[in-house]
């Protein structure tokens, strides 16, 4: 029963099949309606989002929603929002495939996911009349925040990038370039996108391939690109490698780093592509625009590297800060205004927002080398510039002539130049009204023919300056052999119908032949009689007189005359040609030999005064000047004698043959100038340099009278150099003449005959002083710096002292006298006075310390052995005494006068070890001591006086471990004779066999032995004598007897 009930209930709830089918059809219908309505909505949304994304207006032929959820747009057209009266369509595409983000559709906020554009034409169109581009209306905008904030990926396939122009309502296509591009979200950049753009390779250009990335705030681009794909640029170029990075923020502050390697710039003839205006952003960067204008004007082509840094605000590009550099490598240019091509240019162009600098741009025109340097500061109307173009070997040929404009060619024709010159062209602009262009030409043996004096000019030197409206000729000289033509002057109003010429032509040794006749006009032929040239022989030389004479307004003669000689022997007749004062001075020099001589006389004014210049070229002469009695030979140089001065220019000489020459000839160089006032001496300045001058008796004749006797007594030998770069001779208010001098003298291995002898002097004496002529030295200072000097057997090194002259005492005094001596040191003072008789008086006070006695004696010992005055120790060795020497010496006297010598000497030797061959050692030998300690002394003291040749030894005391010596005596410093008496004290030591000294003193406590040392110091005679003990000597006198209480 139960089963029956359930079965009935099932039959009641089951619906018919046809009902279910109706329900399914209704659902499908609703679904189809939803699909249709959603597709239509998505099509509208797709077009709206593309329009919103690009800020443009979109029109289509049809929009189809596919079953796969994509939208297909046919006949797409994108144009600026603001419609023009002409067709300004930016993009047309046959088909556009659009996909939405599925999640955004389900969330009822559809967002574009990808856009694929196929078979499109991207038209970059410029309105030539207004300068506007249609693509400037495109502004990429990020999706609104209610979406996912992402830009859809975009792919452009099989498209054409088309460039066109619109002028007066007519459009013309200029260029079309096949292009493909992609724009997609980059996973490695948070909120960033990547893109790439490529074009097809064509016969006239390379393939452009650019890669990049963009995220809000940063754009990076790298790759290669050709200007053929960007006809908006006026020049054809190819960049092999580019790397750019642009950063910016919401306030439009930006920074740009652009690096371009291997940029090839090529020549591009004028075509339709060059009619585009320059990109606006380049025009806003004045420096970049200036560089571009330079390249445009000069049709630059070749290879470059470019580096640019820029920062500022994108809305004010003209205020950006800029720092860039263009590195030219094998570039060629040709100036449109001066078509003289230059190739192989290298160098740098640096630019900032304020200036462009050309740094040593160097190029060639065939074999001509050209350098370009300069700077442009500021831009537009207020810019300033200074550009210099120079060449050291410019060839005056047809290439250069053809590059000139018509006015420049007229100037060229005036001179008809040819050959090679040094050129320097400078253009300087300080303001719009202050512009100066100067061309300086320095002929390098070039040739020319001056139109108004068509006499051929050869081997030209000098200077020509070309400026606006004129040409200046400065000492333009043509010289071939003895023939000489000089042009000076100026041309003005050049480039006009009536140019003015003010040119003077001086010619000498010109032959009066048909060539000259043809060069002179009728007016000039009438004046040729007033110009003359006389050439004749005088002795073995030539003498000539050239010049011209004319009458002034008072009908008195004016003249320009040149009297000259070549290779003329000096004689008294020649002196008669000189002015009186000059003749006297030259005569006193007593010159011998040959000279070139010229006398220029010039009287071009109406007064009676005339100017003269005498030039004497010395050709290896000799002089014997009484005031300079040092015979000289091979004198060369120039003397220029003018109205008010006498110049000595680079006069060199060597010492005469009569002087004993050094191994290499001495050389003296003299320069100077003597000034005259009213033909009377006023002042003079000289510089004197000499090297390897021999110290001999001839040099003494040059000394002042009060110094010469002293110099002769010194009898110096050796060489010295002299550098007196500043000698001034002047007359004081009281009429006295003074000589102010400063310089130095360097002595090399010099010796002086003094007592003691001074030898091996290598020193520099820096001197400064004032000499009063006829009276001697007024003041002076000398700084002595000596590498080494020997005083008798004492060698000093690193010797220095400051000396000054005291006019009140007529003496030279020293300060800071110090030197090194055998590992020790010494210091003190020295004074020198030179009286009129030349017997110089001196005072020496020195102290010394820590001198190595062994080193000091060793050098003297060697000399004594070599001279035979001493013998070496056993085995041929030299073993002098050793120890440390200190003491003080004070001595005064006259040079080479030992009788006047007087002084005092104190010595102290510590840690002394006497040599067996020394005088002390020989004394010890006589005392028969043999142990080493007997030759060792803790200290030796000597107190002595010096009088004439005698050293009076007041006391000598030696104290050692085993004995002591003391005594006094004298030593003849001249013949080394000694006479000293010593006493020796000591005590008995336990020996197997007592010595004589020990035997004499045995049992006496402290015994005493007298020692007499006499004879030659190196070979003395030594005698000993025992003395009784003091105690026994007192005992011999007896003792007092004591009485018993």
GROMACS .gro file of N, CA and C in nm, residues 766-876:
model
  333
  766UNK      N    1  12.698   8.403  -0.357
  766UNK     CA    2  12.587   8.489  -0.400
  766UNK      C    3  12.613   8.629  -0.348
  767UNK      N    4  12.611   8.726  -0.437
  767UNK     CA    5  12.655   8.860  -0.399
  767UNK      C    6  12.555   8.966  -0.442
  768UNK      N    7  12.550   9.071  -0.364
  768UNK     CA    8  12.470   9.189  -0.395
  768UNK      C    9  12.542   9.308  -0.333
  769UNK      N   10  12.563   9.414  -0.415
  769UNK     CA   11  12.638   9.526  -0.360
  769UNK      C   12  12.623   9.652  -0.442
  770UNK      N   13  12.682   9.759  -0.389
  770UNK     CA   14  12.681   9.890  -0.453
  770UNK      C   15  12.823   9.943  -0.453
  771UNK      N   16  12.871   9.976  -0.573
  771UNK     CA   17  13.009  10.022  -0.591
  771UNK      C   18  13.007  10.167  -0.637
  772UNK      N   19  13.083  10.250  -0.568
  772UNK     CA   20  13.096  10.389  -0.606
  772UNK      C   21  13.225  10.404  -0.685
  773UNK      N   22  13.210  10.448  -0.812
  773UNK     CA   23  13.328  10.454  -0.898
  773UNK      C   24  13.428  10.555  -0.842
  774UNK      N   25  13.556  10.514  -0.840
  774UNK     CA   26  13.661  10.600  -0.788
  774UNK      C   27  13.681  10.590  -0.639
  775UNK      N   28  13.589  10.525  -0.568
  775UNK     CA   29  13.599  10.515  -0.422
  775UNK      C   30  13.594  10.371  -0.373
  776UNK      N   31  13.530  10.284  -0.446
  776UNK     CA   32  13.523  10.146  -0.403
  776UNK      C   33  13.384  10.107  -0.357
  777UNK      N   34  13.381  10.000  -0.279
  777UNK     CA   35  13.256   9.941  -0.239
  777UNK      C   36  13.188  10.026  -0.131
  778UNK      N   37  13.057  10.048  -0.149
  778UNK     CA   38  12.980  10.121  -0.049
  778UNK      C   39  12.908  10.025   0.045
  779UNK      N   40  12.849   9.921  -0.008
  779UNK     CA   41  12.791   9.817   0.076
  779UNK      C   42  12.783   9.689  -0.006
  780UNK      N   43  12.773   9.580   0.065
  780UNK     CA   44  12.767   9.452  -0.003
  780UNK      C   45  12.736   9.340   0.092
  781UNK      N   46  12.676   9.235   0.037
  781UNK     CA   47  12.648   9.113   0.112
  781UNK      C   48  12.684   8.994   0.024
  782UNK      N   49  12.738   8.891   0.088
  782UNK     CA   50  12.777   8.770   0.017
  782UNK      C   51  12.730   8.650   0.099
  783UNK      N   52  12.666   8.557   0.031
  783UNK     CA   53  12.630   8.430   0.094
  783UNK      C   54  12.717   8.322   0.034
  784UNK      N   55  12.792   8.251   0.122
  784UNK     CA   56  12.885   8.147   0.077
  784UNK      C   57  12.821   8.011   0.100
  785UNK      N   58  12.818   7.931  -0.006
  785UNK     CA   59  12.773   7.791   0.002
  785UNK      C   60  12.879   7.707  -0.066
  786UNK      N   61  12.956   7.630   0.012
  786UNK     CA   62  13.068   7.553  -0.042
  786UNK      C   63  13.045   7.404  -0.022
  787UNK      N   64  13.062   7.329  -0.131
  787UNK     CA   65  13.057   7.184  -0.118
  787UNK      C   66  13.179   7.134  -0.041
  788UNK      N   67  13.293   7.197  -0.064
  788UNK     CA   68  13.413   7.154   0.006
  788UNK      C   69  13.528   7.252  -0.012
  789UNK      N   70  13.618   7.254   0.084
  789UNK     CA   71  13.738   7.336   0.078
  789UNK      C   72  13.841   7.275   0.174
  790UNK      N   73  13.969   7.284   0.136
  790UNK     CA   74  14.076   7.232   0.220
  790UNK      C   75  14.159   7.350   0.271
  791UNK      N   76  14.179   7.355   0.402
  791UNK     CA   77  14.264   7.455   0.466
  791UNK      C   78  14.381   7.379   0.527
  792UNK      N   79  14.497   7.388   0.459
  792UNK     CA   80  14.613   7.306   0.493
  792UNK      C   81  14.572   7.160   0.481
  793UNK      N   82  14.582   7.081   0.594
  793UNK     CA   83  14.543   6.940   0.590
  793UNK      C   84  14.399   6.919   0.637
  794UNK      N   85  14.329   7.027   0.664
  794UNK     CA   86  14.193   7.018   0.717
  794UNK      C   87  14.093   7.035   0.603
  795UNK      N   88  14.008   6.935   0.583
  795UNK     CA   89  13.908   6.942   0.476
  795UNK      C   90  13.771   6.967   0.539
  796UNK      N   91  13.702   7.071   0.488
  796UNK     CA   92  13.569   7.107   0.536
  796UNK      C   93  13.469   7.083   0.424
  797UNK      N   94  13.353   7.035   0.461
  797UNK     CA   95  13.245   7.020   0.363
  797UNK      C   96  13.116   7.082   0.420
  798UNK      N   97  13.022   7.108   0.328
  798UNK     CA   98  12.896   7.175   0.365
  798UNK      C   99  12.924   7.304   0.441
  799UNK      N  100  13.018   7.383   0.388
  799UNK     CA  101  13.054   7.509   0.451
  799UNK      C  102  12.957   7.618   0.405
  800UNK      N  103  12.910   7.699   0.501
  800UNK     CA  104  12.821   7.810   0.467
  800UNK      C  105  12.849   7.926   0.561
  801UNK      N  106  12.825   8.045   0.508
  801UNK     CA  107  12.846   8.166   0.589
  801UNK      C  108  12.777   8.283   0.521
  802UNK      N  109  12.736   8.380   0.601
  802UNK     CA  110  12.681   8.506   0.552
  802UNK      C  111  12.782   8.616   0.582
  803UNK      N  112  12.824   8.688   0.476
  803UNK     CA  113  12.924   8.793   0.492
  803UNK      C  114  12.864   8.926   0.450
  804UNK      N  115  12.902   9.030   0.517
  804UNK     CA  116  12.857   9.163   0.481
  804UNK      C  117  12.971   9.262   0.496
  805UNK      N  118  12.963   9.367   0.420
  805UNK     CA  119  13.069   9.469   0.419
  805UNK      C  120  13.029   9.583   0.512
  806UNK      N  121  13.122   9.619   0.601
  806UNK     CA  122  13.102   9.731   0.695
  806UNK      C  123  13.184   9.849   0.645
  807UNK      N  124  13.118   9.950   0.586
  807UNK     CA  125  13.196  10.061   0.529
  807UNK      C  126  13.269  10.144   0.635
  808UNK      N  127  13.219  10.148   0.757
  808UNK     CA  128  13.285  10.228   0.862
  808UNK      C  129  13.422  10.170   0.897
  809UNK      N  130  13.429  10.037   0.910
  809UNK     CA  131  13.559   9.975   0.940
  809UNK      C  132  13.629   9.926   0.816
  810UNK      N  133  13.565   9.943   0.701
  810UNK     CA  134  13.621   9.895   0.575
  810UNK      C  135  13.658   9.747   0.585
  811UNK      N  136  13.566   9.669   0.638
  811UNK     CA  137  13.594   9.529   0.665
  811UNK      C  138  13.477   9.441   0.619
  812UNK      N  139  13.510   9.316   0.594
  812UNK     CA  140  13.411   9.213   0.568
  812UNK      C  141  13.395   9.129   0.693
  813UNK      N  142  13.272   9.112   0.739
  813UNK     CA  143  13.243   9.035   0.859
  813UNK      C  144  13.148   8.921   0.823
  814UNK      N  145  13.165   8.812   0.898
  814UNK     CA  146  13.082   8.694   0.869
  814UNK      C  147  12.987   8.667   0.984
  815UNK      N  148  12.877   8.604   0.945
  815UNK     CA  149  12.780   8.553   1.042
  815UNK      C  150  12.744   8.411   1.000
  816UNK      N  151  12.705   8.333   1.098
  816UNK     CA  152  12.656   8.197   1.073
  816UNK      C  153  12.757   8.111   0.998
  817UNK      N  154  12.887   8.125   1.034
  817UNK     CA  155  12.991   8.041   0.974
  817UNK      C  156  12.981   7.902   1.036
  818UNK      N  157  12.958   7.802   0.953
  818UNK     CA  158  12.948   7.665   1.003
  818UNK      C  159  12.988   7.568   0.891
  819UNK      N  160  13.035   7.450   0.935
  819UNK     CA  161  13.080   7.349   0.840
  819UNK      C  162  13.086   7.214   0.909
  820UNK      N  163  13.097   7.111   0.827
  820UNK     CA  164  13.119   6.976   0.876
  820UNK      C  165  13.267   6.940   0.855
  821UNK      N  166  13.323   6.862   0.950
  821UNK     CA  167  13.466   6.832   0.943
  821UNK      C  168  13.489   6.695   1.004
  822UNK      N  169  13.522   6.598   0.922
  822UNK     CA  170  13.555   6.463   0.967
  822UNK      C  171  13.455   6.413   1.070
  823UNK      N  172  13.330   6.409   1.028
  823UNK     CA  173  13.219   6.360   1.110
  823UNK      C  174  13.188   6.449   1.229
  824UNK      N  175  13.257   6.560   1.242
  824UNK     CA  176  13.229   6.656   1.346
  824UNK      C  177  13.177   6.786   1.287
  825UNK      N  178  13.178   6.889   1.366
  825UNK     CA  179  13.127   7.018   1.320
  825UNK      C  180  13.207   7.131   1.379
  826UNK      N  181  13.202   7.244   1.311
  826UNK     CA  182  13.268   7.364   1.361
  826UNK      C  183  13.183   7.485   1.325
  827UNK      N  184  13.204   7.591   1.398
  827UNK     CA  185  13.133   7.715   1.373
  827UNK      C  186  13.209   7.831   1.435
  828UNK      N  187  13.180   7.952   1.387
  828UNK     CA  188  13.250   8.068   1.440
  828UNK      C  189  13.227   8.191   1.356
  829UNK      N  190  13.324   8.281   1.362
  829UNK     CA  191  13.316   8.407   1.289
  829UNK      C  192  13.448   8.431   1.218
  830UNK      N  193  13.440   8.519   1.116
  830UNK     CA  194  13.559   8.553   1.041
  830UNK      C  195  13.547   8.698   0.995
  831UNK      N  196  13.656   8.771   1.007
  831UNK     CA  197  13.659   8.909   0.962
  831UNK      C  198  13.778   8.933   0.871
  832UNK      N  199  13.758   9.022   0.770
  832UNK     CA  200  13.862   9.050   0.673
  832UNK      C  201  13.863   9.198   0.641
  833UNK      N  202  13.981   9.257   0.648
  833UNK     CA  203  13.998   9.397   0.615
  833UNK      C  204  14.111   9.409   0.514
  834UNK      N  205  14.083   9.482   0.403
  834UNK     CA  206  14.183   9.495   0.296
  834UNK      C  207  14.225   9.641   0.290
  835UNK      N  208  14.340   9.677   0.344
  835UNK     CA  209  14.389   9.817   0.336
  835UNK      C  210  14.441   9.847   0.197
  836UNK      N  211  14.482   9.971   0.175
  836UNK     CA  212  14.523  10.013   0.042
  836UNK      C  213  14.647   9.941  -0.007
  837UNK      N  214  14.737   9.897   0.086
  837UNK     CA  215  14.858   9.829   0.042
  837UNK      C  216  14.834   9.684   0.003
  838UNK      N  217  14.709   9.635   0.023
  838UNK     CA  218  14.676   9.499  -0.018
  838UNK      C  219  14.711   9.395   0.084
  839UNK      N  220  14.772   9.432   0.199
  839UNK     CA  221  14.804   9.333   0.303
  839UNK      C  222  14.680   9.311   0.388
  840UNK      N  223  14.598   9.217   0.345
  840UNK     CA  224  14.470   9.194   0.411
  840UNK      C  225  14.489   9.143   0.552
  841UNK      N  226  14.410   9.197   0.642
  841UNK     CA  227  14.411   9.155   0.781
  841UNK      C  228  14.289   9.069   0.807
  842UNK      N  229  14.309   8.967   0.889
  842UNK     CA  230  14.198   8.876   0.917
  842UNK      C  231  14.189   8.848   1.065
  843UNK      N  232  14.070   8.804   1.106
  843UNK     CA  233  14.044   8.759   1.242
  843UNK      C  234  13.952   8.639   1.233
  844UNK      N  235  14.003   8.525   1.290
  844UNK     CA  236  13.926   8.401   1.284
  844UNK      C  237  13.905   8.349   1.425
  845UNK      N  238  13.780   8.321   1.456
  845UNK     CA  239  13.743   8.263   1.584
  845UNK      C  240  13.646   8.148   1.558
  846UNK      N  241  13.693   8.027   1.590
  846UNK     CA  242  13.609   7.909   1.565
  846UNK      C  243  13.613   7.815   1.683
  847UNK      N  244  13.509   7.739   1.695
  847UNK     CA  245  13.503   7.628   1.788
  847UNK      C  246  13.467   7.503   1.713
  848UNK      N  247  13.516   7.389   1.761
  848UNK     CA  248  13.491   7.264   1.691
  848UNK      C  249  13.469   7.153   1.791
  849UNK      N  250  13.399   7.048   1.748
  849UNK     CA  251  13.362   6.943   1.841
  849UNK      C  252  13.337   6.814   1.764
  850UNK      N  253  13.366   6.703   1.835
  850UNK     CA  254  13.330   6.569   1.785
  850UNK      C  255  13.399   6.536   1.652
  851UNK      N  256  13.520   6.585   1.633
  851UNK     CA  257  13.595   6.556   1.510
  851UNK      C  258  13.669   6.423   1.527
  852UNK      N  259  13.660   6.340   1.425
  852UNK     CA  260  13.725   6.209   1.427
  852UNK      C  261  13.875   6.230   1.407
  853UNK      N  262  13.953   6.210   1.515
  853UNK     CA  263  14.097   6.236   1.509
  853UNK      C  264  14.165   6.145   1.408
  854UNK      N  265  14.121   6.022   1.401
  854UNK     CA  266  14.185   5.928   1.309
  854UNK      C  267  14.168   5.971   1.165
  855UNK      N  268  14.043   6.010   1.126
  855UNK     CA  269  14.018   6.055   0.990
  855UNK      C  270  14.096   6.184   0.960
  856UNK      N  271  14.106   6.271   1.058
  856UNK     CA  272  14.178   6.397   1.041
  856UNK      C  273  14.327   6.372   1.017
  857UNK      N  274  14.388   6.281   1.098
  857UNK     CA  275  14.532   6.254   1.085
  857UNK      C  276  14.562   6.166   0.964
  858UNK      N  277  14.464   6.083   0.927
  858UNK     CA  278  14.487   5.989   0.818
  858UNK      C  279  14.517   6.060   0.688
  859UNK      N  280  14.440   6.165   0.658
  859UNK     CA  281  14.461   6.238   0.533
  859UNK      C  282  14.595   6.308   0.533
  860UNK      N  283  14.631   6.371   0.645
  860UNK     CA  284  14.762   6.437   0.653
  860UNK      C  285  14.876   6.338   0.645
  861UNK      N  286  14.856   6.221   0.704
  861UNK     CA  287  14.960   6.118   0.702
  861UNK      C  288  14.988   6.072   0.560
  862UNK      N  289  14.884   6.054   0.483
  862UNK     CA  290  14.903   6.011   0.344
  862UNK      C  291  14.989   6.111   0.268
  863UNK      N  292  14.959   6.240   0.286
  863UNK     CA  293  15.036   6.342   0.215
  863UNK      C  294  15.182   6.341   0.260
  864UNK      N  295  15.205   6.320   0.389
  864UNK     CA  296  15.343   6.316   0.437
  864UNK      C  297  15.418   6.197   0.382
  865UNK      N  298  15.348   6.083   0.370
  865UNK     CA  299  15.413   5.963   0.312
  865UNK      C  300  15.446   5.986   0.166
  866UNK      N  301  15.350   6.046   0.093
  866UNK     CA  302  15.373   6.072  -0.049
  866UNK      C  303  15.488   6.170  -0.069
  867UNK      N  304  15.503   6.266   0.022
  867UNK     CA  305  15.611   6.364   0.010
  867UNK      C  306  15.741   6.316   0.070
  868UNK      N  307  15.741   6.195   0.132
  868UNK     CA  308  15.864   6.141   0.190
  868UNK      C  309  15.895   6.194   0.328
  869UNK      N  310  15.804   6.270   0.387
  869UNK     CA  311  15.829   6.324   0.520
  869UNK      C  312  15.787   6.228   0.630
  870UNK      N  313  15.724   6.114   0.595
  870UNK     CA  314  15.684   6.016   0.694
  870UNK      C  315  15.684   5.879   0.629
  871UNK      N  316  15.686   5.772   0.717
  871UNK     CA  317  15.686   5.635   0.668
  871UNK      C  318  15.560   5.564   0.715
  872UNK      N  319  15.510   5.469   0.638
  872UNK     CA  320  15.392   5.395   0.682
  872UNK      C  321  15.423   5.304   0.800
  873UNK      N  322  15.318   5.255   0.865
  873UNK     CA  323  15.335   5.162   0.976
  873UNK      C  324  15.377   5.026   0.924
  874UNK      N  325  15.394   4.931   1.016
  874UNK     CA  326  15.434   4.795   0.978
  874UNK      C  327  15.332   4.736   0.881
  875UNK      N  328  15.385   4.666   0.781
  875UNK     CA  329  15.298   4.606   0.681
  875UNK      C  330  15.247   4.705   0.578
  876UNK      N  331  15.305   4.827   0.578
  876UNK     CA  332  15.262   4.927   0.482
  876UNK      C  333  15.132   4.995   0.517
   0.00000   0.00000   0.00000
